[in-house]
Coordinates of C-alpha atoms in Angstrom, one line a residue:
M1 CA 20.7 -15.7 -41.6
P2 CA 23.1 -17.0 -38.9
E3 CA 23.6 -20.6 -38.4
M4 CA 22.4 -22.0 -35.2
E5 CA 24.7 -23.4 -32.6
I6 CA 24.3 -26.8 -31.2
Y7 CA 26.4 -27.6 -28.0
H8 CA 26.7 -31.3 -28.3
D9 CA 28.6 -31.8 -25.0
R10 CA 25.8 -30.2 -23.0
L11 CA 23.2 -32.3 -24.9
A12 CA 25.1 -35.5 -24.4
A13 CA 25.4 -34.7 -20.6
Q14 CA 21.5 -34.7 -20.4
L15 CA 20.4 -37.2 -23.3
D16 CA 22.9 -39.9 -23.1
R17 CA 21.2 -43.1 -21.9
A18 CA 18.0 -41.0 -21.1
D19 CA 14.5 -42.3 -22.1
R20 CA 12.9 -38.9 -21.7
A21 CA 14.2 -35.3 -21.4
L22 CA 12.8 -31.8 -21.2
A23 CA 13.8 -29.1 -23.5
V24 CA 12.9 -25.8 -21.7
V25 CA 12.5 -23.2 -24.5
T26 CA 13.6 -19.5 -24.0
A27 CA 13.3 -16.7 -26.4
T28 CA 12.8 -13.2 -24.8
K29 CA 13.7 -11.7 -21.4
P30 CA 10.6 -12.8 -19.5
D31 CA 11.3 -16.5 -20.5
F32 CA 14.7 -16.4 -18.7
Y33 CA 13.3 -15.8 -15.3
K34 CA 10.0 -17.6 -15.7
Q35 CA 11.5 -20.7 -17.4
A36 CA 14.7 -20.9 -15.2
P37 CA 12.8 -22.3 -12.2
L38 CA 11.9 -25.3 -14.4
V39 CA 15.5 -25.9 -15.2
T40 CA 16.1 -25.8 -11.4
A41 CA 13.6 -28.0 -10.5
A42 CA 14.5 -30.6 -13.1
D43 CA 18.0 -30.7 -11.6
R44 CA 16.6 -31.4 -8.0
R45 CA 14.6 -34.3 -9.4
G46 CA 17.2 -35.6 -11.6
V47 CA 15.2 -35.1 -14.7
P48 CA 17.1 -34.7 -17.9
C49 CA 16.7 -31.0 -19.1
F50 CA 18.5 -28.6 -21.4
V51 CA 17.7 -25.1 -22.6
L52 CA 16.5 -24.6 -26.2
H53 CA 17.1 -20.9 -27.0
T54 CA 15.7 -19.3 -30.0
G55 CA 18.3 -16.5 -29.6
Q56 CA 15.8 -13.7 -30.2
H57 CA 17.3 -11.8 -27.2
Y58 CA 21.0 -12.2 -27.4
D59 CA 22.7 -8.8 -26.6
D60 CA 24.3 -7.8 -23.3
V61 CA 21.2 -6.1 -21.7
L62 CA 18.2 -8.2 -23.4
G63 CA 20.0 -11.5 -23.0
H64 CA 21.5 -10.9 -19.6
G65 CA 18.8 -13.0 -18.1
L66 CA 20.5 -16.3 -19.2
T67 CA 23.4 -15.4 -17.1
E68 CA 21.4 -13.8 -14.2
Y69 CA 19.4 -16.9 -13.8
G70 CA 22.2 -19.4 -14.2
I71 CA 21.0 -21.2 -17.2
E72 CA 23.4 -19.8 -20.0
D73 CA 25.6 -23.0 -19.6
R74 CA 22.4 -25.2 -19.9
V75 CA 21.7 -24.1 -23.4
G76 CA 21.9 -27.1 -25.7
A77 CA 21.1 -25.2 -28.8
D78 CA 20.9 -21.5 -29.8
L79 CA 18.8 -21.3 -33.0
R80 CA 20.1 -17.6 -33.4
V81 CA 16.9 -16.4 -35.1
R82 CA 17.1 -12.7 -36.1
G83 CA 14.8 -10.2 -38.0
D84 CA 11.2 -9.0 -37.9
L85 CA 8.4 -11.1 -37.0
S86 CA 8.1 -12.8 -40.4
E87 CA 11.7 -13.6 -40.6
K88 CA 11.9 -14.9 -37.1
T89 CA 8.8 -17.1 -37.8
A90 CA 10.3 -18.6 -40.9
Q91 CA 13.7 -19.3 -39.4
L92 CA 12.0 -20.9 -36.3
M93 CA 10.1 -23.3 -38.4
R94 CA 13.1 -24.4 -40.5
K95 CA 15.6 -24.3 -37.6
V96 CA 13.5 -26.2 -35.2
E97 CA 13.0 -29.1 -37.8
R98 CA 16.8 -29.2 -38.3
F99 CA 17.4 -29.5 -34.5
A100 CA 14.7 -32.2 -34.3
E101 CA 16.5 -34.0 -37.1
T102 CA 19.7 -33.8 -35.1
L103 CA 18.2 -35.2 -32.0
D104 CA 16.7 -38.0 -33.9
E105 CA 20.0 -38.9 -35.6
R106 CA 22.0 -38.8 -32.3
Y107 CA 19.5 -40.0 -29.6
P108 CA 16.9 -42.0 -31.5
D109 CA 15.7 -43.6 -28.2
T110 CA 15.1 -40.4 -26.3
T111 CA 11.8 -38.6 -26.4
V112 CA 12.4 -34.8 -25.8
L113 CA 9.5 -32.8 -24.7
P114 CA 9.7 -29.1 -25.4
I115 CA 8.1 -26.6 -22.8
V116 CA 7.3 -23.3 -24.2
H117 CA 6.3 -20.2 -22.2
G118 CA 3.5 -17.7 -22.2
D119 CA 2.7 -15.6 -25.2
T120 CA 6.0 -14.9 -26.8
L121 CA 6.6 -15.6 -30.5
A122 CA 8.4 -18.9 -29.5
A123 CA 5.2 -20.0 -27.7
G124 CA 3.2 -19.7 -30.9
I125 CA 5.8 -21.0 -33.6
V126 CA 7.9 -23.7 -31.7
P127 CA 4.8 -25.9 -30.9
Q128 CA 3.6 -26.0 -34.3
A129 CA 7.2 -26.3 -35.9
W130 CA 7.9 -29.2 -33.4
L131 CA 4.6 -30.9 -34.2
F132 CA 5.2 -30.5 -37.9
A133 CA 8.9 -31.9 -37.7
T134 CA 8.2 -34.8 -35.2
N135 CA 4.5 -35.4 -34.9
Q136 CA 4.9 -34.8 -31.2
L137 CA 3.1 -32.2 -29.1
V138 CA 4.8 -29.9 -26.4
A139 CA 4.0 -28.7 -23.0
H140 CA 3.0 -25.1 -22.4
N141 CA 4.0 -23.2 -19.1
E142 CA 1.6 -20.2 -18.5
A143 CA -1.0 -21.4 -20.8
G144 CA -4.6 -20.2 -21.2
L145 CA -3.8 -16.4 -21.3
R146 CA -6.7 -14.8 -23.1
G147 CA -7.7 -11.2 -23.3
M148 CA -10.7 -9.9 -21.4
A149 CA -12.2 -6.4 -20.9
P150 CA -14.7 -4.7 -18.8
V151 CA -18.3 -4.6 -20.6
E152 CA -18.5 -1.0 -19.6
L153 CA -15.4 1.2 -19.6
E154 CA -16.3 4.8 -20.1
P155 CA -13.2 7.1 -20.4
S156 CA -15.2 10.2 -19.8
A157 CA -16.5 9.0 -16.3
D158 CA -15.1 10.0 -13.1
P159 CA -12.1 8.0 -12.1
A160 CA -13.9 6.5 -9.1
E161 CA -16.4 5.1 -11.6
V162 CA -13.8 3.8 -13.9
V163 CA -12.3 2.0 -10.9
A164 CA -15.7 0.5 -9.7
A165 CA -16.5 -0.7 -13.1
Q166 CA -13.2 -2.8 -13.3
W167 CA -13.5 -4.1 -9.9
D168 CA -17.2 -4.7 -9.4
G169 CA -18.4 -4.8 -13.2
E170 CA -19.0 -7.3 -15.7
W171 CA -16.0 -8.5 -17.9
E172 CA -16.1 -10.3 -21.2
R173 CA -13.5 -12.1 -23.5
N174 CA -11.9 -9.5 -25.7
R175 CA -9.1 -11.1 -27.9
T176 CA -8.5 -8.0 -30.2
E177 CA -5.1 -6.6 -30.9
P178 CA -3.6 -10.1 -31.4
F179 CA -0.1 -8.9 -32.6
P180 CA 1.6 -10.8 -31.6
E181 CA 0.9 -11.9 -28.0
Q182 CA -2.8 -13.0 -28.2
Y183 CA -2.1 -14.9 -31.4
D184 CA 1.1 -16.6 -30.0
T185 CA -0.8 -17.9 -26.7
F186 CA -3.8 -19.1 -28.8
V187 CA -2.3 -21.0 -31.5
G188 CA 0.5 -22.2 -29.0
S189 CA -2.3 -24.1 -27.2
A190 CA -3.2 -26.1 -30.4
A191 CA 0.1 -28.0 -30.4
A192 CA 0.3 -28.7 -26.6
L193 CA -0.4 -31.8 -24.8
Y194 CA -0.1 -30.4 -21.5
H195 CA -1.3 -26.9 -20.6
F196 CA 0.0 -25.6 -17.2
A197 CA -2.6 -22.9 -16.2
P198 CA -1.6 -20.2 -13.7
T199 CA -5.2 -19.8 -12.5
D200 CA -8.6 -21.5 -12.5
L201 CA -9.7 -18.8 -15.1
N202 CA -7.0 -19.9 -17.5
R203 CA -8.0 -23.5 -17.3
R204 CA -11.6 -22.4 -17.7
H205 CA -10.6 -20.6 -21.0
L206 CA -8.9 -23.7 -22.2
R207 CA -11.8 -26.1 -21.5
E208 CA -14.2 -23.6 -23.2
E209 CA -12.1 -24.0 -26.5
G210 CA -12.3 -27.8 -26.3
Y211 CA -9.1 -28.8 -24.6
P212 CA -9.7 -31.8 -22.3
G213 CA -9.3 -31.3 -18.7
A214 CA -8.3 -35.0 -18.2
V215 CA -7.9 -38.1 -20.3
D216 CA -8.5 -41.4 -18.8
G217 CA -8.7 -39.9 -15.5
R218 CA -5.3 -38.2 -15.8
E219 CA -5.0 -34.4 -15.8
R220 CA -4.0 -32.5 -18.9
I221 CA -4.7 -28.9 -17.7
P222 CA -3.3 -28.6 -14.1
V223 CA -3.6 -25.2 -12.4
V224 CA 0.0 -24.8 -11.0
G225 CA 0.3 -21.1 -10.5
N226 CA 2.9 -18.8 -12.2
S227 CA 6.6 -19.5 -12.1
V228 CA 7.3 -15.8 -11.9
V229 CA 6.8 -16.2 -8.1
D230 CA 9.7 -18.7 -8.2
A231 CA 11.8 -15.9 -9.8
I232 CA 10.8 -13.3 -7.3
E233 CA 11.5 -15.5 -4.4
A234 CA 14.9 -16.5 -6.0
K235 CA 16.0 -12.8 -6.0
K236 CA 14.8 -11.7 -2.7
D237 CA 18.1 -12.3 -1.0
A238 CA 20.4 -11.8 -4.1
D239 CA 23.8 -10.8 -3.3
L240 CA 23.9 -7.9 -5.8
D241 CA 27.4 -6.4 -6.3
E242 CA 25.6 -3.1 -6.9
S243 CA 22.4 -1.9 -5.7
V244 CA 19.9 -0.2 -8.0
F245 CA 20.2 2.9 -5.7
D246 CA 23.8 2.8 -6.6
V247 CA 23.2 2.8 -10.4
Y248 CA 20.4 5.5 -10.0
P249 CA 20.9 7.5 -6.7
V250 CA 17.9 9.7 -7.3
L251 CA 15.6 6.7 -6.8
E252 CA 16.7 6.8 -3.2
D253 CA 16.5 10.5 -2.7
R254 CA 12.9 10.8 -3.7
D255 CA 10.2 8.2 -3.1
D256 CA 6.5 7.4 -4.5
W257 CA 8.1 6.9 -8.1
I258 CA 6.1 5.9 -10.9
R259 CA 7.8 3.6 -13.1
V260 CA 6.8 3.7 -16.8
D261 CA 7.4 1.1 -19.4
I262 CA 5.6 0.8 -22.6
H263 CA 6.5 -1.3 -25.4
R264 CA 3.5 -3.3 -26.9
R265 CA 3.0 -2.8 -30.5
A266 CA -0.7 -1.5 -29.9
N267 CA 0.6 1.3 -27.6
L268 CA 2.9 2.4 -30.3
L269 CA 0.2 3.7 -32.4
P270 CA 0.5 7.4 -32.7
E271 CA -2.5 8.4 -30.7
R272 CA -1.9 6.0 -27.8
F273 CA 1.7 6.6 -27.6
E274 CA 1.4 10.4 -27.6
S275 CA -1.2 10.1 -24.9
V276 CA 1.4 8.1 -22.6
V277 CA 4.1 10.7 -23.3
D278 CA 1.7 13.6 -22.6
A279 CA 0.5 12.0 -19.4
V280 CA 4.1 11.6 -18.3
I281 CA 5.0 15.2 -19.0
G282 CA 2.0 16.4 -17.1
L283 CA 2.7 14.1 -14.0
V284 CA 6.2 15.4 -13.9
E285 CA 5.1 19.1 -14.2
D286 CA 2.5 18.4 -11.4
G287 CA 5.5 17.2 -9.3
H288 CA 5.2 13.5 -9.3
N289 CA 8.4 11.5 -9.5
V290 CA 8.5 9.6 -12.9
N291 CA 11.2 7.1 -14.3
F292 CA 10.5 6.4 -17.9
V293 CA 12.1 3.3 -19.1
E294 CA 13.1 3.3 -22.7
L295 CA 13.0 -0.1 -24.4
T296 CA 14.1 -0.6 -27.9
A297 CA 10.5 -0.5 -29.3
T298 CA 9.8 2.8 -27.1
E299 CA 13.0 4.5 -28.6
R300 CA 12.0 3.8 -32.1
A301 CA 8.6 5.3 -31.4
L302 CA 9.9 8.3 -29.5
R303 CA 12.2 9.1 -32.6
E304 CA 9.5 8.4 -35.0
Y305 CA 7.0 10.8 -33.7
G306 CA 9.6 13.4 -32.7
L307 CA 9.1 13.2 -28.9
R308 CA 12.4 11.9 -27.7
E309 CA 14.3 15.2 -27.5
K310 CA 11.2 16.5 -25.5
L311 CA 11.8 13.9 -22.9
V312 CA 15.6 14.2 -22.9
G313 CA 15.2 17.9 -22.2
L314 CA 12.7 17.2 -19.4
A315 CA 15.1 14.9 -17.8
D316 CA 17.8 17.7 -17.9
E317 CA 15.4 20.2 -16.5
R318 CA 13.6 18.4 -13.8
D319 CA 15.2 16.3 -10.8
N320 CA 11.8 14.5 -10.7
F321 CA 12.2 12.8 -14.1
L322 CA 14.5 10.0 -14.6
F323 CA 14.8 8.9 -18.2
T324 CA 16.7 5.4 -18.3
G325 CA 17.3 2.6 -20.8
L326 CA 16.1 -0.9 -20.0
W327 CA 17.6 -2.0 -16.6
K328 CA 20.0 -4.8 -17.3
K329 CA 19.6 -7.0 -14.0
H330 CA 16.2 -8.2 -13.5
A331 CA 17.0 -8.3 -9.6
H332 CA 17.3 -4.6 -9.7
V333 CA 13.7 -4.2 -10.8
Y334 CA 12.6 -6.4 -8.1
E335 CA 14.8 -4.5 -5.6
F336 CA 13.1 -1.3 -6.8
L337 CA 9.6 -2.5 -6.6
E338 CA 10.0 -3.9 -3.1
S339 CA 11.9 -1.0 -1.7
G340 CA 9.0 1.2 -0.8
Q341 CA 10.2 3.9 -3.0
C342 CA 8.0 3.0 -6.0
F343 CA 4.4 4.0 -5.7
A344 CA 3.3 2.3 -8.8
A345 CA 4.3 0.9 -12.3
F346 CA 2.4 2.2 -15.4
T347 CA 3.1 -0.7 -17.7
D348 CA 1.7 -2.6 -20.6
S349 CA 3.7 -5.8 -19.6
G350 CA 1.8 -8.9 -18.9
S351 CA 4.6 -10.2 -16.5
M352 CA 4.5 -7.0 -14.3
Q353 CA 0.8 -7.4 -13.7
E354 CA 1.7 -10.9 -12.2
E355 CA 4.7 -9.6 -10.4
L356 CA 3.1 -6.7 -8.8
N357 CA 0.1 -9.1 -7.6
H358 CA 3.0 -10.9 -5.7
I359 CA 4.8 -7.8 -4.4
D360 CA 2.8 -5.7 -2.1
E361 CA 5.0 -2.5 -2.1
A362 CA 4.1 -1.2 -5.3
L363 CA 0.8 -1.0 -7.3
C364 CA 0.1 -1.9 -10.9
L365 CA -1.7 0.4 -13.5
T366 CA -1.9 -1.3 -16.9
A367 CA -1.7 0.7 -20.0
R368 CA -4.1 -1.6 -22.0
F369 CA -7.8 -1.6 -23.1
N370 CA -7.8 -5.2 -22.4
T371 CA -5.7 -7.7 -20.4
D372 CA -4.7 -11.3 -20.4
R373 CA -4.2 -11.2 -16.7
P374 CA -7.7 -9.9 -15.7
E375 CA -7.8 -11.9 -12.6
T376 CA -5.4 -9.3 -11.1
V377 CA -8.1 -6.8 -11.6
F378 CA -11.5 -8.4 -10.8
D379 CA -10.3 -11.0 -8.4
A380 CA -7.4 -9.6 -6.6
N381 CA -7.9 -5.8 -7.1
T382 CA -3.9 -5.5 -7.4
N383 CA -4.3 -4.1 -11.0
L384 CA -6.3 -1.4 -12.8
L385 CA -6.6 -0.8 -16.5
V386 CA -5.5 2.9 -17.4
P387 CA -5.9 2.7 -21.1
P388 CA -4.2 5.5 -23.0
V389 CA -7.1 7.3 -24.4
S390 CA -5.7 10.5 -23.7
G391 CA -2.9 12.2 -21.7
E392 CA -5.6 13.8 -19.5
F393 CA -7.4 10.5 -18.8
V394 CA -4.2 8.7 -18.0
R395 CA -3.0 11.5 -15.7
E396 CA -6.4 11.9 -13.9
M397 CA -6.5 8.0 -13.3
I398 CA -2.9 7.8 -12.0
E399 CA -3.5 10.9 -9.7
H400 CA -6.8 9.4 -8.4
V401 CA -5.1 6.3 -7.3
Y402 CA -2.2 8.1 -5.7
D403 CA -4.6 10.6 -3.9
D404 CA -7.3 8.1 -3.0
D405 CA -6.1 6.2 0.2
R406 CA -8.9 3.7 0.0
T407 CA -8.1 2.8 -3.4
R408 CA -4.4 2.4 -2.5
E409 CA -5.1 0.3 0.5
R410 CA -7.5 -2.2 -1.4
M411 CA -4.8 -2.6 -4.2
A412 CA -2.1 -3.3 -1.8
A413 CA -3.9 -5.7 0.3
G414 CA -5.2 -8.0 -2.5
P415 CA -4.6 -11.6 -2.4
A416 CA -1.6 -13.3 -4.1
L417 CA -2.9 -15.5 -6.9
Y418 CA 0.0 -17.3 -8.4
G419 CA 1.2 -19.9 -5.8
S420 CA 4.6 -21.0 -4.8
D421 CA 7.1 -23.6 -6.0
V422 CA 5.5 -23.7 -9.4
G423 CA 8.7 -25.0 -11.1
D424 CA 8.6 -27.9 -8.9
R425 CA 4.9 -28.5 -9.4
I426 CA 5.4 -28.4 -13.3
V427 CA 8.5 -31.0 -13.2
E428 CA 6.8 -33.2 -10.7
F429 CA 3.6 -33.6 -12.9
L430 CA 5.7 -34.3 -16.0
A431 CA 7.9 -36.8 -14.0
D432 CA 4.8 -38.8 -13.2
R433 CA 3.8 -39.1 -17.0
T434 CA 6.7 -40.6 -18.5
D435 CA 4.6 -43.4 -19.9
E436 CA 2.4 -41.2 -22.0
R437 CA 3.4 -40.8 -25.7
P438 CA 3.4 -37.0 -26.6
F439 CA 0.7 -37.5 -29.2
E440 CA -2.6 -39.2 -29.7
W441 CA -5.0 -39.7 -32.5
A442 CA -8.7 -39.1 -32.0
H443 CA -9.5 -42.8 -32.1
E444 CA -6.8 -43.3 -29.5
R445 CA -8.6 -40.5 -27.0
Q446 CA -11.9 -42.4 -27.5
G447 CA -10.5 -45.7 -26.7
F448 CA -10.4 -47.4 -30.0
E449 CA -7.5 -49.4 -31.4
T450 CA -6.6 -49.9 -35.1
G451 CA -4.7 -53.1 -34.5
T452 CA -1.6 -51.9 -36.1
D453 CA 1.6 -50.0 -35.2
R454 CA 2.9 -49.6 -38.8
E455 CA 3.5 -46.0 -40.0
F456 CA 5.1 -44.3 -43.0
D457 CA 7.1 -41.4 -43.4
Y458 CA 4.2 -38.8 -43.9
L459 CA 3.0 -39.7 -40.3

């Protein structure tokens, strides 16, 4: 297990003589671009802030977001966790405790409030590790993500009926398949004092679970939008030294691309994954332009099921099939999605459902049986579930959307749900609450006093 690395000079620059400071937690690729706006907003307001990086995504491609979004030199500690889920969980628990001890030794008068994000492993483990180590709660950006699914979703139905069931039918809470995203977002809430909800629906989930909307008239679950919109806007005018169309010229030569990226564990089950690959092959053979993005987990599944050579061969044979690795620059993804060259993304990414609600030029088709961004389906109609029941079902659903102008127009015209200047809203909220202690006992919330401030080490 590699030792964590603490950048004491960076911490000192933020924490010396500071009463309170924010520790913006990053772990995986989505964290870099969704958490970076908080660092920028903190700098604008003069709020002491550093990045606490778990080190899960550290290589040149997966870890590039730290550099791309300008927060690499703000990392105050790199915990350098490695391994599978169990190993990373154990390391996070221990290393967060050690880091908290370091802060307590060097900055005993500074209250540090970690801010985790979304449904990553860090969102589930860092809050409880911090709580157990310090008896203090955290803040949760993108809180209240809870899986939902249509009550009636019949894969044998006509595609138009499947669409209608999602946009106009009844939905219910469906928190199955909790490995690990639904688990992480759920347990992360339990150790959070402030829950920053992207939408009213997320706030409603949290209220139904018993989290207080306000205490003493002060909001605890503000609806702030999603900081992904800040990331998109930050890259709109990015000065790229190389366009994505320079990297992959065929993307400009053809249009109406279907971008496929599949990585969630449930979709790597044999039947589901083979359905995705079968649909991709069928779409390519039908003449559609398809870009299949091979992530680390995707490559493992392709090799495990003996399917990778089939896709490699298809890419060699067909000009309308582009088989690539993960794109290093996130700005390239936005450039492509906004270019008009991409018809839709067939994805199981939660973030992509949010991004394509904000980006009008490409549609979102989600390879899931449920989704924790259901508002993009039944509220905005910018998204549709296309569960990988079979290759035939996936292909028919995608081709239905492609061919049906009314469906495409309705998806493209859906309202944007996730606000603007979200990083600023979060930091402003926290800056107005520097008088609040990041923990409370039940008697305190109910207005009772014990008459003593004495504590012993166990507490």
